[in-house]
Coordinates of C-alpha atoms and ligand atoms in Angstrom, one line a residue:
M1 CA -17.0 -20.0 20.1
I2 CA -16.7 -16.7 21.8
A3 CA -19.0 -14.5 19.5
D4 CA -22.5 -14.7 18.3
C5 CA -22.1 -15.6 14.6
S6 CA -25.6 -16.5 13.7
Q7 CA -25.8 -14.0 10.9
A8 CA -22.6 -15.1 9.2
P9 CA -22.8 -15.6 5.4
G10 CA -20.3 -18.4 5.1
A11 CA -17.3 -18.7 2.9
A12 CA -19.2 -18.5 -0.4
G13 CA -20.1 -14.9 0.3
L14 CA -16.5 -13.8 0.7
P15 CA -14.2 -12.4 -1.9
F16 CA -11.8 -15.2 -3.1
W17 CA -8.7 -13.6 -1.6
L18 CA -10.2 -14.1 1.9
R19 CA -11.3 -17.8 1.5
D20 CA -8.1 -19.2 3.0
I21 CA -8.9 -17.7 6.4
D22 CA -9.8 -20.8 8.4
A23 CA -9.8 -19.6 12.1
V24 CA -10.3 -16.4 14.0
Y25 CA -8.4 -15.6 17.2
V26 CA -9.4 -12.8 19.6
D27 CA -7.8 -11.1 22.5
P28 CA -10.1 -11.2 25.5
S29 CA -10.0 -7.4 25.9
V30 CA -11.5 -6.8 22.4
R31 CA -14.0 -9.6 22.5
D32 CA -16.9 -7.2 22.5
A33 CA -15.4 -4.4 20.4
P34 CA -17.5 -3.1 17.5
L35 CA -15.0 -4.4 15.0
T36 CA -15.0 -7.9 16.5
R37 CA -18.8 -8.0 16.3
R38 CA -18.7 -6.9 12.6
V39 CA -16.1 -9.6 11.8
A40 CA -18.2 -12.2 13.7
S41 CA -21.2 -11.3 11.5
R42 CA -19.1 -12.2 8.4
L43 CA -17.0 -15.1 9.6
G44 CA -19.3 -17.0 11.9
H45 CA -18.9 -20.2 9.9
L46 CA -15.3 -20.4 11.2
P47 CA -14.0 -21.6 14.6
W48 CA -13.4 -18.7 17.0
R49 CA -10.8 -19.0 19.8
E50 CA -9.3 -16.9 22.4
A51 CA -5.7 -16.0 21.4
P52 CA -3.2 -18.1 23.4
R53 CA -0.6 -16.2 25.5
D54 CA 2.3 -17.7 23.7
G55 CA 1.1 -16.3 20.3
A56 CA 1.1 -19.7 18.5
L57 CA -2.0 -19.7 16.3
E58 CA -3.1 -22.7 14.3
G59 CA -4.6 -22.7 10.8
R60 CA -3.7 -22.2 7.2
Q61 CA -4.4 -18.5 7.5
P62 CA -5.7 -17.4 10.9
L63 CA -7.2 -13.9 11.4
Y64 CA -6.2 -12.4 14.7
L65 CA -8.2 -9.6 16.2
K66 CA -5.7 -8.1 18.6
E67 CA -5.4 -5.4 21.2
Y68 CA -2.5 -3.4 19.9
K69 CA -0.4 -1.7 22.6
G70 CA 2.1 0.2 20.5
R71 CA 1.8 3.6 18.7
F72 CA -0.7 3.7 15.9
L73 CA 0.7 6.8 14.2
R74 CA 4.3 6.7 13.1
F75 CA 6.7 8.0 10.5
C76 CA 7.3 5.8 7.4
P77 CA 10.5 3.9 7.8
G78 CA 12.4 5.7 5.1
T79 CA 16.2 6.1 5.2
R80 CA 18.5 9.1 5.6
Y81 CA 20.5 8.2 2.5
Y82 CA 17.7 8.5 -0.1
R83 CA 15.0 11.1 -0.7
C84 CA 12.1 10.1 1.4
C85 CA 8.6 11.7 1.2
G86 CA 7.7 12.4 4.9
Y87 CA 4.7 10.1 4.9
R88 CA 3.1 8.9 8.1
I89 CA 1.6 5.6 8.8
I90 CA -1.6 4.8 10.6
H91 CA -0.9 1.3 11.7
I92 CA -4.1 -0.8 11.6
G93 CA -2.8 -4.3 11.2
E94 CA -0.2 -6.6 9.6
N95 CA 0.2 -9.0 6.7
C96 CA -1.8 -9.5 3.5
P97 CA -3.4 -12.5 1.8
I98 CA -2.7 -11.3 -1.7
D99 CA 0.8 -12.8 -1.7
C100 CA 2.6 -10.9 -4.4
S101 CA 5.9 -12.6 -5.0
Y102 CA 8.0 -9.5 -4.4
C103 CA 6.2 -8.3 -1.2
I104 CA 8.5 -7.2 1.6
L105 CA 5.9 -8.4 4.1
R106 CA 6.7 -12.0 3.2
A107 CA 10.1 -11.5 4.7
Y108 CA 8.9 -9.3 7.6
F109 CA 6.3 -11.7 8.9
Q110 CA 7.2 -15.4 9.2
D111 CA 3.7 -16.7 9.1
R112 CA 0.5 -16.0 7.2
T113 CA -1.5 -14.7 10.2
L114 CA -3.6 -11.6 9.3
K115 CA -3.5 -9.3 12.3
V116 CA -6.1 -6.5 12.8
W117 CA -5.8 -4.0 15.7
A118 CA -9.3 -4.3 17.1
N119 CA -9.0 -1.8 20.0
Q120 CA -10.2 1.1 17.8
D121 CA -11.1 3.2 20.8
A122 CA -7.4 3.5 21.6
L123 CA -6.7 4.4 17.9
W124 CA -9.3 7.1 17.8
S125 CA -8.1 8.5 21.1
E126 CA -4.4 8.7 19.9
L127 CA -5.3 10.1 16.5
G128 CA -7.7 12.6 17.9
K129 CA -5.1 13.9 20.3
A130 CA -2.3 14.1 17.6
F131 CA -4.4 15.7 14.9
S132 CA -6.1 18.3 17.2
T133 CA -3.1 19.4 19.2
N134 CA -2.0 21.7 16.4
R135 CA -4.7 22.2 13.8
E136 CA -2.2 24.2 11.7
L137 CA 0.0 21.2 11.2
R138 CA -0.9 19.1 8.2
Y139 CA -0.6 15.3 8.0
R140 CA -0.3 13.1 4.9
V141 CA -1.0 9.6 6.2
G142 CA -1.7 6.2 4.9
T143 CA -2.5 2.7 6.1
G144 CA -0.9 0.7 3.3
E145 CA 2.5 0.0 4.7
F146 CA 2.2 -3.2 6.8
T147 CA -0.9 -4.4 5.0
D148 CA -3.0 -3.5 2.0
S149 CA -5.4 -0.7 3.0
L150 CA -8.5 -2.4 1.7
V151 CA -7.8 -6.1 1.5
L152 CA -9.7 -6.9 4.8
E153 CA -12.4 -4.2 4.3
P154 CA -15.1 -6.7 3.4
L155 CA -14.6 -8.2 6.9
T156 CA -13.6 -5.3 9.1
G157 CA -14.9 -2.0 7.5
Y158 CA -11.8 -0.5 9.0
S159 CA -11.2 2.1 6.3
R160 CA -14.9 3.1 6.3
D161 CA -14.5 3.8 10.1
L162 CA -11.3 5.7 9.5
V163 CA -12.5 8.0 6.8
A164 CA -15.7 8.8 8.8
F165 CA -13.5 9.6 11.9
L166 CA -11.2 11.8 9.8
R167 CA -14.1 14.0 8.5
D168 CA -13.6 16.1 11.6
Y169 CA -9.9 16.7 10.7
P170 CA -9.4 18.7 7.5
N171 CA -5.7 19.0 8.3
V172 CA -5.3 15.3 7.6
C173 CA -5.2 13.7 4.1
L174 CA -5.5 9.9 4.0
E175 CA -4.2 7.7 1.2
L176 CA -5.8 4.2 0.9
K177 CA -3.4 2.1 -1.1
S178 CA -4.5 -1.2 -2.5
K179 CA -4.3 -3.9 -5.2
I180 CA -7.9 -5.0 -4.8
V181 CA -11.2 -3.2 -5.4
D182 CA -13.5 -2.4 -2.5
L183 CA -15.2 1.0 -2.6
S184 CA -17.6 0.4 0.3
W185 CA -16.0 3.3 2.2
L186 CA -16.6 5.8 -0.5
D187 CA -19.8 7.5 0.6
A188 CA -18.4 8.0 4.2
A189 CA -15.3 9.9 3.0
R190 CA -14.5 13.5 2.2
A191 CA -13.5 13.6 -1.4
D192 CA -11.0 16.4 -0.8
R193 CA -9.1 14.6 2.0
V194 CA -9.0 10.9 0.9
L195 CA -6.8 9.7 -1.9
P196 CA -7.7 6.2 -3.2
A197 CA -4.5 4.7 -4.6
W198 CA -3.6 1.7 -6.6
S199 CA -0.3 0.1 -7.3
L200 CA 0.3 -0.9 -10.9
N201 CA 2.7 -3.1 -12.7
A202 CA 3.3 -4.4 -16.2
P203 CA 0.5 -6.8 -17.4
A204 CA 3.0 -9.7 -17.6
M205 CA 4.0 -9.1 -14.0
V206 CA 0.4 -8.7 -12.8
A207 CA -0.3 -12.1 -14.3
S208 CA 2.7 -13.9 -12.9
E209 CA 3.6 -12.1 -9.7
E210 CA 0.3 -10.8 -8.4
P211 CA -2.1 -13.7 -9.0
F212 CA -4.6 -12.8 -6.3
A213 CA -4.8 -9.1 -7.0
A214 CA -7.5 -7.3 -9.1
S215 CA -6.7 -7.0 -12.8
L216 CA -5.3 -3.8 -14.1
E217 CA -8.6 -3.0 -15.8
Q218 CA -10.5 -3.5 -12.5
R219 CA -8.0 -1.3 -10.6
L220 CA -8.2 1.5 -13.1
A221 CA -12.0 1.2 -13.5
A222 CA -12.2 1.6 -9.7
A223 CA -9.9 4.7 -9.9
R224 CA -12.1 6.1 -12.6
E225 CA -15.2 5.6 -10.4
C226 CA -13.5 7.4 -7.5
A227 CA -12.5 10.2 -9.9
S228 CA -16.1 10.5 -11.1
A229 CA -17.2 10.8 -7.5
G230 CA -14.8 13.8 -7.1
F231 CA -11.8 12.1 -5.5
R232 CA -8.3 12.6 -6.9
V233 CA -6.4 9.3 -7.1
C234 CA -2.8 8.2 -6.6
L235 CA -0.9 5.6 -8.7
H236 CA 2.2 3.8 -7.8
F237 CA 4.6 1.9 -10.1
D238 CA 6.4 0.1 -7.2
P239 CA 8.2 -2.2 -7.6
I240 CA 9.3 -1.7 -11.2
L241 CA 10.7 -5.0 -12.1
R242 CA 13.3 -5.8 -14.8
Y243 CA 12.5 -9.0 -16.7
P244 CA 12.8 -10.0 -20.3
G245 CA 10.0 -8.1 -22.1
W246 CA 9.7 -5.2 -19.6
D247 CA 9.8 -2.8 -22.6
S248 CA 7.4 -4.8 -24.8
P249 CA 4.5 -2.7 -26.1
S250 CA 2.0 -5.4 -25.6
D251 CA 2.5 -6.6 -22.0
G252 CA 5.4 -4.4 -20.7
Y253 CA 5.1 -1.1 -18.8
A254 CA 4.2 0.9 -21.9
A255 CA 0.9 -1.1 -22.1
T256 CA 0.0 -0.2 -18.5
I257 CA 0.7 3.5 -19.1
E258 CA -1.4 3.5 -22.2
M259 CA -4.2 1.9 -20.1
I260 CA -3.9 4.7 -17.4
F261 CA -4.8 7.3 -20.0
D262 CA -7.8 5.2 -21.3
Y263 CA -9.3 5.4 -17.8
L264 CA -8.0 8.7 -16.2
K265 CA -7.4 12.3 -17.1
P266 CA -4.0 13.6 -15.8
E267 CA -5.7 16.2 -13.6
Q268 CA -7.5 13.4 -11.8
V269 CA -4.2 12.0 -10.5
A270 CA -2.9 13.6 -7.4
Y271 CA 0.6 12.0 -7.7
L272 CA 2.3 9.0 -9.1
S273 CA 5.4 7.3 -7.6
L274 CA 8.1 5.3 -9.3
G275 CA 10.1 2.8 -7.3
S276 CA 12.6 0.2 -8.5
F277 CA 12.6 -3.3 -6.9
R278 CA 14.7 -3.3 -3.7
F279 CA 15.2 -6.2 -1.3
L280 CA 16.9 -7.5 1.8
P281 CA 18.6 -11.0 1.6
D282 CA 15.6 -12.6 3.5
L283 CA 13.2 -11.6 0.8
K284 CA 15.4 -13.1 -1.9
R285 CA 15.3 -16.4 -0.1
V286 CA 11.5 -16.2 0.2
I287 CA 11.2 -15.5 -3.5
E288 CA 13.5 -18.3 -4.5
T289 CA 11.6 -20.8 -2.4
H290 CA 8.0 -19.8 -3.0
S291 CA 8.1 -18.1 -6.4
P292 CA 10.6 -20.0 -8.5
Q293 CA 8.9 -18.6 -11.7
S294 CA 10.1 -15.1 -10.8
R295 CA 12.7 -14.1 -13.4
Y296 CA 13.3 -10.6 -12.2
L297 CA 15.8 -11.8 -9.6
F298 CA 18.2 -12.6 -12.4
N299 CA 19.7 -9.2 -12.7
E300 CA 22.6 -7.0 -11.9
F301 CA 22.0 -5.8 -8.4
I302 CA 24.2 -3.7 -6.1
L303 CA 24.1 -3.1 -2.4
G304 CA 22.5 0.3 -1.7
L305 CA 23.4 2.6 1.2
D306 CA 20.3 1.4 3.0
G307 CA 21.6 -2.2 3.1
K308 CA 19.1 -3.3 0.4
Q309 CA 20.0 -4.7 -3.0
R310 CA 18.8 -2.6 -5.8
L311 CA 19.2 -2.7 -9.6
F312 CA 22.5 -1.2 -11.0
R313 CA 21.9 2.5 -11.4
P314 CA 22.1 2.7 -15.2
L315 CA 19.5 0.0 -15.5
R316 CA 17.2 1.8 -13.1
V317 CA 17.7 5.1 -14.9
E318 CA 16.9 3.4 -18.3
Q319 CA 13.6 2.0 -16.9
F320 CA 12.7 5.2 -15.2
R321 CA 13.3 7.2 -18.4
F322 CA 11.2 4.8 -20.4
L323 CA 8.2 5.2 -18.1
V324 CA 8.6 8.9 -17.5
E325 CA 8.8 9.7 -21.2
R326 CA 5.5 7.9 -21.7
L327 CA 3.8 9.3 -18.6
R328 CA 4.8 12.8 -19.7
R329 CA 3.5 12.2 -23.2
G330 CA 0.1 11.5 -21.6
G331 CA 0.2 14.7 -19.5
L332 CA 1.6 13.5 -16.2
D333 CA 4.7 15.4 -15.1
R334 CA 4.3 17.6 -12.0
Q335 CA 2.8 14.6 -10.1
L336 CA 5.8 12.3 -10.7
Y337 CA 8.2 11.4 -7.9
F338 CA 10.6 8.7 -7.0
C339 CA 10.5 6.5 -3.9
M340 CA 13.9 6.2 -2.3
E341 CA 16.2 7.5 -5.0
S342 CA 19.2 9.9 -4.9
D343 CA 19.4 13.4 -6.3
E344 CA 21.6 12.0 -9.1
V345 CA 18.7 9.8 -10.3
W346 CA 16.1 12.6 -9.9
R347 CA 18.2 14.9 -12.0
A348 CA 19.1 12.3 -14.7
V349 CA 15.4 11.3 -15.2
L350 CA 13.1 14.2 -14.2
G351 CA 15.7 17.0 -14.6
R352 CA 15.0 18.3 -11.1
T353 CA 15.8 17.4 -7.5
P354 CA 13.4 17.4 -4.5
R355 CA 15.3 20.4 -3.0
E356 CA 14.7 22.4 -6.2
M357 CA 11.0 21.8 -5.7
G358 CA 11.1 23.0 -2.1
G359 CA 11.5 19.5 -0.6
L360 CA 9.7 16.3 -1.5
G361 CA 7.6 16.1 1.7
R362 CA 6.3 19.7 1.2
R363 CA 5.7 19.1 -2.5
L364 CA 3.7 15.9 -1.9
E365 CA 1.7 17.6 0.9
A366 CA 0.7 20.4 -1.5
L367 CA -0.3 17.9 -4.1
A368 CA -2.2 15.8 -1.6
F369 CA -4.1 18.8 -0.3
G370 CA -4.9 19.8 -3.9
E371 CA -2.9 23.0 -3.9
E372 CA -0.9 22.7 -7.0
G373 CA -2.6 23.1 -10.3
Ligands
SF4_401 S1 -1.0 -6.4 -2.2 FE1 0.6 -5.2 -1.4 S2 0.8 -5.7 0.8 FE2 -0.5 -7.3 -0.3 S3 1.0 -8.9 -0.9 FE3 0.8 -7.5 -2.6 S4 2.5 -6.0 -2.3 FE4 2.2 -7.1 -0.3

């Protein structure tokens, strides 16, 4: 044991998606960090060990509080071939216990270790320097690229720390993207500079492919609570999957869209992205091995310019049109954009290209900062 864990609540007090964590590893340099102490107060019932130099961690799902030595702020790894949105990532950790069958992280990371960058002093120093060097420069940032933004929040309070830190930087707008519900950070955040975001899917896909995520009702109820507190929210249909029944009114994408308008008014949505399922060969192998129930792999895929497989374009366009038509009927239009699509698809579905809107990055920045009515 290397931390005082006398106040720990035990596994019963944890949300169910964190109950597989069975050991905590810590780098010696962050042993006394505030984040480590906070995690210790919640996971004291587990064995705590110093992280071995060779990186081999034991356990079903170890949590690793690490001293991160790389850059915390980076550009999203988009591609030069498709329209990318100019988003930046604040890197706070890696991996996710929710285990969605299609998740790219299952191919990126070979094990189930949940890594958290516990040297937050280095993070604050890097971000402070970047965001104050030129206060005229605006940043649209998010933490939900290599992990879910909120999935470890009950243990780490990371997002709460981050939104409190960012209160001093009105030139930064932070998106917190998740598939679970944790609003413990809400009262520490600026409502005009934090965008709570939830990824959505068809009810049938939530049930079969996202078994540890919050239900659609819970996600949308949380979004409504944020909207009532003055926040604008973001929604993401990504990945849109093609499976038998995707267009069913009862448990296909139309049902989710109907639900959105039961919970939210269009003006409460800052933006909504649409992205079709894309994958590298490694992910296909992972899905075949670990999620044999997943039917969406049986489709016509082609190799995209970015080296990923994606659904044959007419099939993508058909699905996009189906969703966009219903989203527009409910009052969402100017907030809609595609993740990683070509101008041809933009024009065929939305009737406009990013360039005609002044560039996707600029457009999303304006929406994020609440400048387009
Ligand atoms: S919630 Fe997001 S990050 Fe976590 S497994 Fe699912 S897709 Fe991956």
